[in-house]
CSV table of C-alpha atoms in Angstrom, one decimal:
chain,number,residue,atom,x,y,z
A,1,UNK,CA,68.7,128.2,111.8
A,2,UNK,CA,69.3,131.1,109.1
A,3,UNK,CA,70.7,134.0,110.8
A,4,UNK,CA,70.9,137.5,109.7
A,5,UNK,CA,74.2,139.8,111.0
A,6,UNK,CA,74.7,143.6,110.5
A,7,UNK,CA,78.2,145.1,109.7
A,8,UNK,CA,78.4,148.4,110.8
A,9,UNK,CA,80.7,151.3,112.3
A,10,UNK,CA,79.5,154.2,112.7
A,11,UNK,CA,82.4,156.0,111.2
A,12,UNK,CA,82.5,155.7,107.2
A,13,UNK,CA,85.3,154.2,105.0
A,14,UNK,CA,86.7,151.7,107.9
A,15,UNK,CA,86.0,148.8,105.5
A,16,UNK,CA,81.9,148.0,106.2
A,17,UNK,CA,81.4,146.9,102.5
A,18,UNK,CA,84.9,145.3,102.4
A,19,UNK,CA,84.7,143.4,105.1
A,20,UNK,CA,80.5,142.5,104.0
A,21,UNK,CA,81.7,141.2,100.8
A,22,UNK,CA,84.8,138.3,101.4
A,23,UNK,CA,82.6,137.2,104.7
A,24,UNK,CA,79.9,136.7,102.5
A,25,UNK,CA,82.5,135.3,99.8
A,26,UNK,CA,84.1,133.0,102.5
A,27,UNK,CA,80.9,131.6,103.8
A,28,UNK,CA,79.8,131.0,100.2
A,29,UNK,CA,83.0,129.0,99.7
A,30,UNK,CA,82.2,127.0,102.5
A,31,UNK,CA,78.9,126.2,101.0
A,32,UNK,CA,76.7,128.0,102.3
A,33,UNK,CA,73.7,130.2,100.7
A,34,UNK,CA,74.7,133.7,101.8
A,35,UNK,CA,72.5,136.7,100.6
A,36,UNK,CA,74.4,139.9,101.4
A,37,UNK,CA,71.5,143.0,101.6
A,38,UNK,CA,73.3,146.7,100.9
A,39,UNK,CA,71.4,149.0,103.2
A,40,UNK,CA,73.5,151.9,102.3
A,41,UNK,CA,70.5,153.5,100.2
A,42,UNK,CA,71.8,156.3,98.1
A,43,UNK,CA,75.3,155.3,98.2
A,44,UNK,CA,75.5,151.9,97.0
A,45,UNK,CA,78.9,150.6,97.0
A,46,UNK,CA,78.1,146.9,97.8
A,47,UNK,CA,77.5,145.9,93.7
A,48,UNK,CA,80.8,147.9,92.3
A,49,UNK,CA,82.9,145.6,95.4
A,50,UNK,CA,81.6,142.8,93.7
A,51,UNK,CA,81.9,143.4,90.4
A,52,UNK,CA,77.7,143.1,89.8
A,53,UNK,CA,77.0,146.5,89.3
A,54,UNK,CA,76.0,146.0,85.5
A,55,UNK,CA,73.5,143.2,86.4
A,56,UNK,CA,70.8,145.6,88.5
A,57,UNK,CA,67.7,145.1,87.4
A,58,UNK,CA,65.6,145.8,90.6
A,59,UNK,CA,66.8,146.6,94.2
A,60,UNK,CA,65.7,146.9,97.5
A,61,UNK,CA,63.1,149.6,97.4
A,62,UNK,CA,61.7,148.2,94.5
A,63,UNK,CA,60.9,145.2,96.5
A,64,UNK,CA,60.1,147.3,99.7
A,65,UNK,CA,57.4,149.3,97.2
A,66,UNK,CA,55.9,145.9,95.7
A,67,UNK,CA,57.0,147.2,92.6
A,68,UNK,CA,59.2,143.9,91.9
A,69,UNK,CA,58.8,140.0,93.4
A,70,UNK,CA,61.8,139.6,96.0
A,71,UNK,CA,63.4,136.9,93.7
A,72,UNK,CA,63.8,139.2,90.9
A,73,UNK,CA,65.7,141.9,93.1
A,74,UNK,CA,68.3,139.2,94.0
A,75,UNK,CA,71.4,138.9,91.8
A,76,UNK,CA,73.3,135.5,91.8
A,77,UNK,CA,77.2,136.0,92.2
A,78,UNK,CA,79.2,135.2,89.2
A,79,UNK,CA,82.4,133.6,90.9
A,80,UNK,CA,80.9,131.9,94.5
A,81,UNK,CA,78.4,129.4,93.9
A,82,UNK,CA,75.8,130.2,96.6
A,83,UNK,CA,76.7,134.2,97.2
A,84,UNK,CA,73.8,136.3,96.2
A,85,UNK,CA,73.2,140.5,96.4
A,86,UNK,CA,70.5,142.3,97.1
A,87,UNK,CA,71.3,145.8,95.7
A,88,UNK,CA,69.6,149.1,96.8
A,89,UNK,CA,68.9,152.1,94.5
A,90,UNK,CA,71.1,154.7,94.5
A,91,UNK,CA,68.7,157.8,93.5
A,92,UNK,CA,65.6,156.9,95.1
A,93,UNK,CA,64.2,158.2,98.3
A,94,UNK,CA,64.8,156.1,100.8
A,95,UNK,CA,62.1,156.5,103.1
A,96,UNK,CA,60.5,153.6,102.4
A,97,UNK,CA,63.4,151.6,104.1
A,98,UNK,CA,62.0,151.6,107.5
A,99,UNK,CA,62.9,149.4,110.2
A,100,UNK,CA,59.7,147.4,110.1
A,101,UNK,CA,60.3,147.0,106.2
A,102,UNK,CA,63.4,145.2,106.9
A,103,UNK,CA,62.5,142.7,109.5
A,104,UNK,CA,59.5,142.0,106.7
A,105,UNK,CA,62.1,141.5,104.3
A,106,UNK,CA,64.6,139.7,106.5
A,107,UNK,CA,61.8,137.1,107.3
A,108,UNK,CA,61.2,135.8,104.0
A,109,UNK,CA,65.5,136.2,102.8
A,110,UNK,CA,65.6,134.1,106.2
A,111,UNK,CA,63.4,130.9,104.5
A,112,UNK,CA,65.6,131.1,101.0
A,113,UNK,CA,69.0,131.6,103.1
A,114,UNK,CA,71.7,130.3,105.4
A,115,UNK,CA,73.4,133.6,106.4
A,116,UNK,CA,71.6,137.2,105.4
A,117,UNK,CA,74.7,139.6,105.8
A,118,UNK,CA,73.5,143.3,105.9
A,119,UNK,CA,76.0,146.3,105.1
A,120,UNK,CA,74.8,148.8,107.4
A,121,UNK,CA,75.1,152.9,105.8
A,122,UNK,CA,77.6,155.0,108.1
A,123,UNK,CA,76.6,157.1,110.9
A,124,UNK,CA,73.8,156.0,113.7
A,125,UNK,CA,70.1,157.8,111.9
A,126,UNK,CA,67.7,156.4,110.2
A,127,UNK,CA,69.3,154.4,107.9
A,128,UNK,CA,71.4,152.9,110.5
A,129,UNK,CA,68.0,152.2,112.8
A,130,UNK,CA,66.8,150.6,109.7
A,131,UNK,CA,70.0,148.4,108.6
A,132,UNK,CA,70.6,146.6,112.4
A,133,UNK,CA,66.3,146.1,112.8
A,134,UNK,CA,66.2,142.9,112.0
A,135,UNK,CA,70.0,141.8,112.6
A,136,UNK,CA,70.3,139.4,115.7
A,137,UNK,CA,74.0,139.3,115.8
A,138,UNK,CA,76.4,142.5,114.9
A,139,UNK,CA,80.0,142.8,113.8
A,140,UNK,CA,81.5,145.8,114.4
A,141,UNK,CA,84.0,147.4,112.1
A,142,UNK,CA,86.5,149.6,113.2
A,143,UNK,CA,90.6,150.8,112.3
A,144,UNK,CA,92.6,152.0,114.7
A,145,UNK,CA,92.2,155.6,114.9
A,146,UNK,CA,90.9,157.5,117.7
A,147,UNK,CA,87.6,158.8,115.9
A,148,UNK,CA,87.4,154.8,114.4
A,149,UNK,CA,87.2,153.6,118.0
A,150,UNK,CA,85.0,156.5,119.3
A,151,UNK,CA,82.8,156.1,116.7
A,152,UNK,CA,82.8,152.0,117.1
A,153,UNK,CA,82.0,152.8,121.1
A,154,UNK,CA,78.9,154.7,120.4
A,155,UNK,CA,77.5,152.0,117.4
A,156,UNK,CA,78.1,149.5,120.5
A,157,UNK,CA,76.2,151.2,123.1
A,158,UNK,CA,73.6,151.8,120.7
A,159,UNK,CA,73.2,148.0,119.7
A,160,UNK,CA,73.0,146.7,123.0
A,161,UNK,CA,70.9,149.6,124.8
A,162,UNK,CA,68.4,150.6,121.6
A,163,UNK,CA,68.6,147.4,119.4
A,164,UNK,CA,68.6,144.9,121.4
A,165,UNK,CA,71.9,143.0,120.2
A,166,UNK,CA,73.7,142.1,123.3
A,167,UNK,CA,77.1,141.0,122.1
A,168,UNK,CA,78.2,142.4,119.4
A,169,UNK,CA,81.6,141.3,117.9
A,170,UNK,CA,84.9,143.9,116.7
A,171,UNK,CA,86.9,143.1,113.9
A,172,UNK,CA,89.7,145.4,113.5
A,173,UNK,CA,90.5,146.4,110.1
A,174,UNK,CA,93.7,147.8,108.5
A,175,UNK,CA,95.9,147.3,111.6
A,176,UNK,CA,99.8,148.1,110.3
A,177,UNK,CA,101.8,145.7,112.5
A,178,UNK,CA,105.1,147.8,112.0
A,179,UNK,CA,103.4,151.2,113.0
A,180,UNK,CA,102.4,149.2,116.3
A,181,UNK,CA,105.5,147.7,117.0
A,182,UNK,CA,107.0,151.2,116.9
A,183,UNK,CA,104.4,152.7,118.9
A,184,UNK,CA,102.3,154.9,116.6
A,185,UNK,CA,99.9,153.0,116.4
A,186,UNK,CA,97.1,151.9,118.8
A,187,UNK,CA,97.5,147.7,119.0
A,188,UNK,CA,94.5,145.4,119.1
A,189,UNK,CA,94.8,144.7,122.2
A,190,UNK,CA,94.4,148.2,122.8
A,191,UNK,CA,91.1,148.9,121.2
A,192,UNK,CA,89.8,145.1,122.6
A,193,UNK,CA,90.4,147.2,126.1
A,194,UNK,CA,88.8,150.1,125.4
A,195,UNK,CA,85.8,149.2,123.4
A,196,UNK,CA,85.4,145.6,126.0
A,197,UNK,CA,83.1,143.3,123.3
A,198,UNK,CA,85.3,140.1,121.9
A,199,UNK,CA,87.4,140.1,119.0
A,200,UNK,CA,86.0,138.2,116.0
A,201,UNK,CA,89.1,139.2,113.8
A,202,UNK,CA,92.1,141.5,113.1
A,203,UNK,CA,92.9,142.4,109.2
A,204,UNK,CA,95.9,143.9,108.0
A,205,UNK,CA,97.0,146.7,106.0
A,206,UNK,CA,97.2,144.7,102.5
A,207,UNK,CA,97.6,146.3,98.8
A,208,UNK,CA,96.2,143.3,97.9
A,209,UNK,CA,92.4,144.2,98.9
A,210,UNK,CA,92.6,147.4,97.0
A,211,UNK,CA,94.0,145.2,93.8
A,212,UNK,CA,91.1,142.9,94.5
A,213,UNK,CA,88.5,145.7,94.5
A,214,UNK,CA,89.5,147.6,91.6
A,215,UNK,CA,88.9,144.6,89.8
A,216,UNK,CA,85.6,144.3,91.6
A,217,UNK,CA,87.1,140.7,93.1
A,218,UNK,CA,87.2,139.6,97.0
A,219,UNK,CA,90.5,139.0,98.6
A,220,UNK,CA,88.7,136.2,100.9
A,221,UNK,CA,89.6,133.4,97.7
A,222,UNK,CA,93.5,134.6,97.6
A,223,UNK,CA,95.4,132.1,99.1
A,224,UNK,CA,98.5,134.5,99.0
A,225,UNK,CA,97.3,137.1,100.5
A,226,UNK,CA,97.6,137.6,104.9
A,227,UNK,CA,94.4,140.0,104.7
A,228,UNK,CA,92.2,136.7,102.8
A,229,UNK,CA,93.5,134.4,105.6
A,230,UNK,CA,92.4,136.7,108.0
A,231,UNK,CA,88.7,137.2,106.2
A,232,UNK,CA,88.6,133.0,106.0
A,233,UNK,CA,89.3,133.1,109.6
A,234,UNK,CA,86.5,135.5,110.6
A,235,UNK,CA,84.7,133.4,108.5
A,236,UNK,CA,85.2,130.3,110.6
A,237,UNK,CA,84.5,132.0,113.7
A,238,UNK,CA,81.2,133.2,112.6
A,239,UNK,CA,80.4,129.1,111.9
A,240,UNK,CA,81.9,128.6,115.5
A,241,UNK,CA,85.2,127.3,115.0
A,242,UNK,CA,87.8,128.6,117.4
A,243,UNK,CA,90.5,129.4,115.3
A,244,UNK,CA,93.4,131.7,116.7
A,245,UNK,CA,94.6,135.1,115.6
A,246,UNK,CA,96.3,135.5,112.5
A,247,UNK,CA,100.4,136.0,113.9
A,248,UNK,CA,100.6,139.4,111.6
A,249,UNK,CA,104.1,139.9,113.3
A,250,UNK,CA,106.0,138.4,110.2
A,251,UNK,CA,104.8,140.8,107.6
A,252,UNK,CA,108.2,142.9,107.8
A,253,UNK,CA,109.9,141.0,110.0
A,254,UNK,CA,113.4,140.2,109.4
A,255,UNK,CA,112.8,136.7,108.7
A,256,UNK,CA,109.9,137.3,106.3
A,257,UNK,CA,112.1,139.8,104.8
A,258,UNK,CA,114.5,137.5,104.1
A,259,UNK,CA,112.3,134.7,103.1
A,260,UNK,CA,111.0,137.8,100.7
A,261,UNK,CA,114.6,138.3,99.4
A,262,UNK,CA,115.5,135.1,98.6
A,263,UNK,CA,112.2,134.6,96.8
A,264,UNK,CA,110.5,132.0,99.1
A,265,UNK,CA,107.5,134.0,98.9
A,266,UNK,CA,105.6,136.6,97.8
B,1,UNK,CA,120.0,168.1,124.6
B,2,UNK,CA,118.4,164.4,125.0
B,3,UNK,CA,116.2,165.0,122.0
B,4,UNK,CA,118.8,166.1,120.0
B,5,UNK,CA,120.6,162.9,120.9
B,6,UNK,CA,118.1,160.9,120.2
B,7,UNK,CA,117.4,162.5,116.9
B,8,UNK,CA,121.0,162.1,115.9
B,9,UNK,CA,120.3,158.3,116.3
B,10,UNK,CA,117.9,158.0,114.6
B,11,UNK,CA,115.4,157.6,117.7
B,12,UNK,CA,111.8,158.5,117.1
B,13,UNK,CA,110.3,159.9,119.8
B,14,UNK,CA,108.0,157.2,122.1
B,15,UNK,CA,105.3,157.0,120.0
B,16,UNK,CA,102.1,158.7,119.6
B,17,UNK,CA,99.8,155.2,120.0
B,18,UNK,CA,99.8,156.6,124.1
B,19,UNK,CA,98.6,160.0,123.3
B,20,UNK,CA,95.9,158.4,120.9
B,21,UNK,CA,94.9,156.4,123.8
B,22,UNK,CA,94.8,159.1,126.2
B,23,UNK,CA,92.4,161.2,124.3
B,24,UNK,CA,90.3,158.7,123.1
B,25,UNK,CA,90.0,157.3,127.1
B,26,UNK,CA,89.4,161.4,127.9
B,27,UNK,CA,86.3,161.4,125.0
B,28,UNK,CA,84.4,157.9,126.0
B,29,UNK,CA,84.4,159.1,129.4
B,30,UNK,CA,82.2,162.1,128.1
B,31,UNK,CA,80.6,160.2,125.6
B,32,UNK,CA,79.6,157.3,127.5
B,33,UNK,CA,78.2,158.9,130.5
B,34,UNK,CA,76.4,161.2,128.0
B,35,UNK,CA,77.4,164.5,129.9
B,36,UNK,CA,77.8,167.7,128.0
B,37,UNK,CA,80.2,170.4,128.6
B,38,UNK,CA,76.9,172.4,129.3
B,39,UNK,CA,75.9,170.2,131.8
B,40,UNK,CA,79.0,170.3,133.5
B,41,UNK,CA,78.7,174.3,133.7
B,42,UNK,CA,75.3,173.7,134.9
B,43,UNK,CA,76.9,171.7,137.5
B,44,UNK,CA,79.7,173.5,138.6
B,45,UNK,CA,77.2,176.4,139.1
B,46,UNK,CA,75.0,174.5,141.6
B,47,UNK,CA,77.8,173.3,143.4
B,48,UNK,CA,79.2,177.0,144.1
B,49,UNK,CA,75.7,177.7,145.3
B,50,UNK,CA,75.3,174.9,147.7
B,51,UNK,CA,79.0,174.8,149.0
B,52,UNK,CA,78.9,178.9,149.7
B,53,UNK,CA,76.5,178.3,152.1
B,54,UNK,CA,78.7,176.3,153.9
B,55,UNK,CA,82.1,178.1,153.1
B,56,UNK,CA,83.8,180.7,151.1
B,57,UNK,CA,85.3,179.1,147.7
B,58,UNK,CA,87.4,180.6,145.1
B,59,UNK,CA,84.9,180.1,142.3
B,60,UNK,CA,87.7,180.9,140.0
B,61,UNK,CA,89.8,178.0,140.9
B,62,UNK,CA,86.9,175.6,141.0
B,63,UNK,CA,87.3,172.7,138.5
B,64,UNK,CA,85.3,169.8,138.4
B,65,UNK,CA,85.8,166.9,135.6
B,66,UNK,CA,84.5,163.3,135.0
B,67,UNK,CA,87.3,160.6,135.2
B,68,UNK,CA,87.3,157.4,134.4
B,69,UNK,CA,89.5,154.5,136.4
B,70,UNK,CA,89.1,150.9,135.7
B,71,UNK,CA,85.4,150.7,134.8
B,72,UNK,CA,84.1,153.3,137.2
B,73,UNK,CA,83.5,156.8,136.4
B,74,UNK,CA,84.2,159.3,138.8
B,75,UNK,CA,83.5,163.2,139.2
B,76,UNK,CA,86.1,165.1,140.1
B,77,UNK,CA,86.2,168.2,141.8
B,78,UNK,CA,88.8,170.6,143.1
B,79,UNK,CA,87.5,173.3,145.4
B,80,UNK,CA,89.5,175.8,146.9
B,81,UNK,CA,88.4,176.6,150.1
B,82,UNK,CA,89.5,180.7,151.2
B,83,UNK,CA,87.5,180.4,154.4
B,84,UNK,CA,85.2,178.4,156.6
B,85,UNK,CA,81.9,180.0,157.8
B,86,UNK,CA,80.7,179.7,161.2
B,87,UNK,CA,77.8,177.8,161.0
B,88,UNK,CA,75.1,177.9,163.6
B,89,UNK,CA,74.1,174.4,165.1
């Protein structure tokens, strides 16, 4: 029933941890028990998105090493009833994180949760290998830039020819609707072509998630803002509803611009 | 003389989303098919051996490149042929 899903890239900073965090915080606001694992050993990032990084006690290769019981590794969200981290260390070696390690750990996380979300570390070596070992679904990040997508094609091929995960879904981030209506920049549709897995979502350029994660908040609970309403759509997806695409055409159109400048939103 | 019409009204020029998807078409095709530029060479170089038995090329002019059209990848080569050989059969 519980079901464990990799996020991963291949290319760094396309929005892995990001996009890990509000899916975990959407599904949490649902009401489901979500534990989202940071595989990114060395450079953690997962605890500072959501604000926890002062509550690590213990972390991942603590629990790998038997140095610690799994339960007191696992930090319980502050905001989202139901959202908990499982931080990794940021100095140790990390060669304990093996592949086989994982699917141990993803076993017992399994029995104490509804959805174990993994953020997978960039590039495709070891730490990669490790992160998707005991993921059976994958979501793909990418943005769309030429080494984004090229880096996103390889992840793919890898997933379905060495992992074992045969359909892995793309969710494009940071896509800027005017640069694509003006032709500079590549359009969903065009990376959906190219890469050829199905779209599980499409978020937008938005100032809003870099507010959010200065303050170590997700954007997934802001009602106001068009990148949360995409997250809480991905989010529906992922529980099988089939929700349509965000239309992202409005943010500067002329109507939303007027709407802006006569204050009818924000 | 068009450009600097264009320019004058404001135009940009057509957008650089199709050269973006050009290249990155140009790269899977290598990627995905996992052949090297070495390979290639090691390619091109057994090809000029077994085709000069059979004619005279201009190794020179001899390209050869993978292309990719719909979901079919296709080599591609371009041999100039300077003269046929009489072959005995």
């Amino acid at each position: 029933m519980s079901e464990v899903i990799v996020v991963t890239s291949g290319k760094g900073g396309v929005g892995k941890t990001t996009t890990t965090a509000n899916i975990g915080a959407g599904l949490a606001m649902l009401g489901h028990k979500v534990v989202l694992v940071d595989a990114d050993t060395g450079l953690r990032n997962l605890d500072v998105v959501l604000g926890l990084e002062n509550r690590i006690v213990y972390d991942l290769t603590n629990v790998i090493n038997e140095e610690c019981r799994l339960r007191q590794a696992i930090i319980k969200d502050k905001r989202f009833e139901g959202l908990h981290l499982l931080p990794t260390a940021q100095t140790k070696d990390k060669s304990a994180v093996t592949p086989e390690s994982m699917q141990k750990l993803c076993t017992e996380l399994k029995e104490m949760f509804d959805y174990v979300i993994i953020d997978c570390p960039a590039g495709i070596e070891q730490g990669f290998m490790s992160a998707v070992a005991a993921a059976g679904k994958a979501i793909v990040v990418t943005t769309p830039e030429v080494a984004a997508v090229r880096d996103a094609d390889r992840v793919i091929g890898l997933l379905e020819s060495k992992v074992g995960i045969k359909d892995p879904k793309l969710i494009v981030n940071r896509l800027r609707t005017k640069m694509v209506r003006s032709g500079n920049m590549m359009s969903v549709d065009d990376i959906v072509d190219i890469l050829a897995i199905d779209l599980l979502g499409v978020i937008p350029e938005d100032e809003k998630i870099v507010i959010s994660t200065n303050r170590g908040e997700t954007v997934v609970d802001n009602e106001h803002s068009l990148s949360g309403k995409a997250f809480k759509n991905i989010v529906w997806r992922i529980l099988g509803e089939p929700v349509p695409l965000l239309d992202l055409q409005d943010e500067g159109g002329f109507l939303s611009r007027l709407r802006k400048f006569i204050g009818l939103s924000n | 003389m068009l450009g600097l019409i264009s320019r004058i009204l404001g135009k940009e020029d057509p957008g650089s989303k199709n050269v973006a998807k050009e290249r990155l078409r140009l790269v899977l095709v290598h990627d995905r098919a996992s052949v090297s530029p070495q390979l290639l060479q090691l390619m091109k170089a057994d090809l000029i051996k077994v085709v000069s038995n059979y004619m005279e090329i201009d190794e020179e002019g001899l390209n050869i490149s993978l292309d990719r059209s719909e979901n079919a990848v296709a080599l591609v080569a371009n041999i100039p042929v300077k003269k046929l050989k009489r072959v005995a059969t």
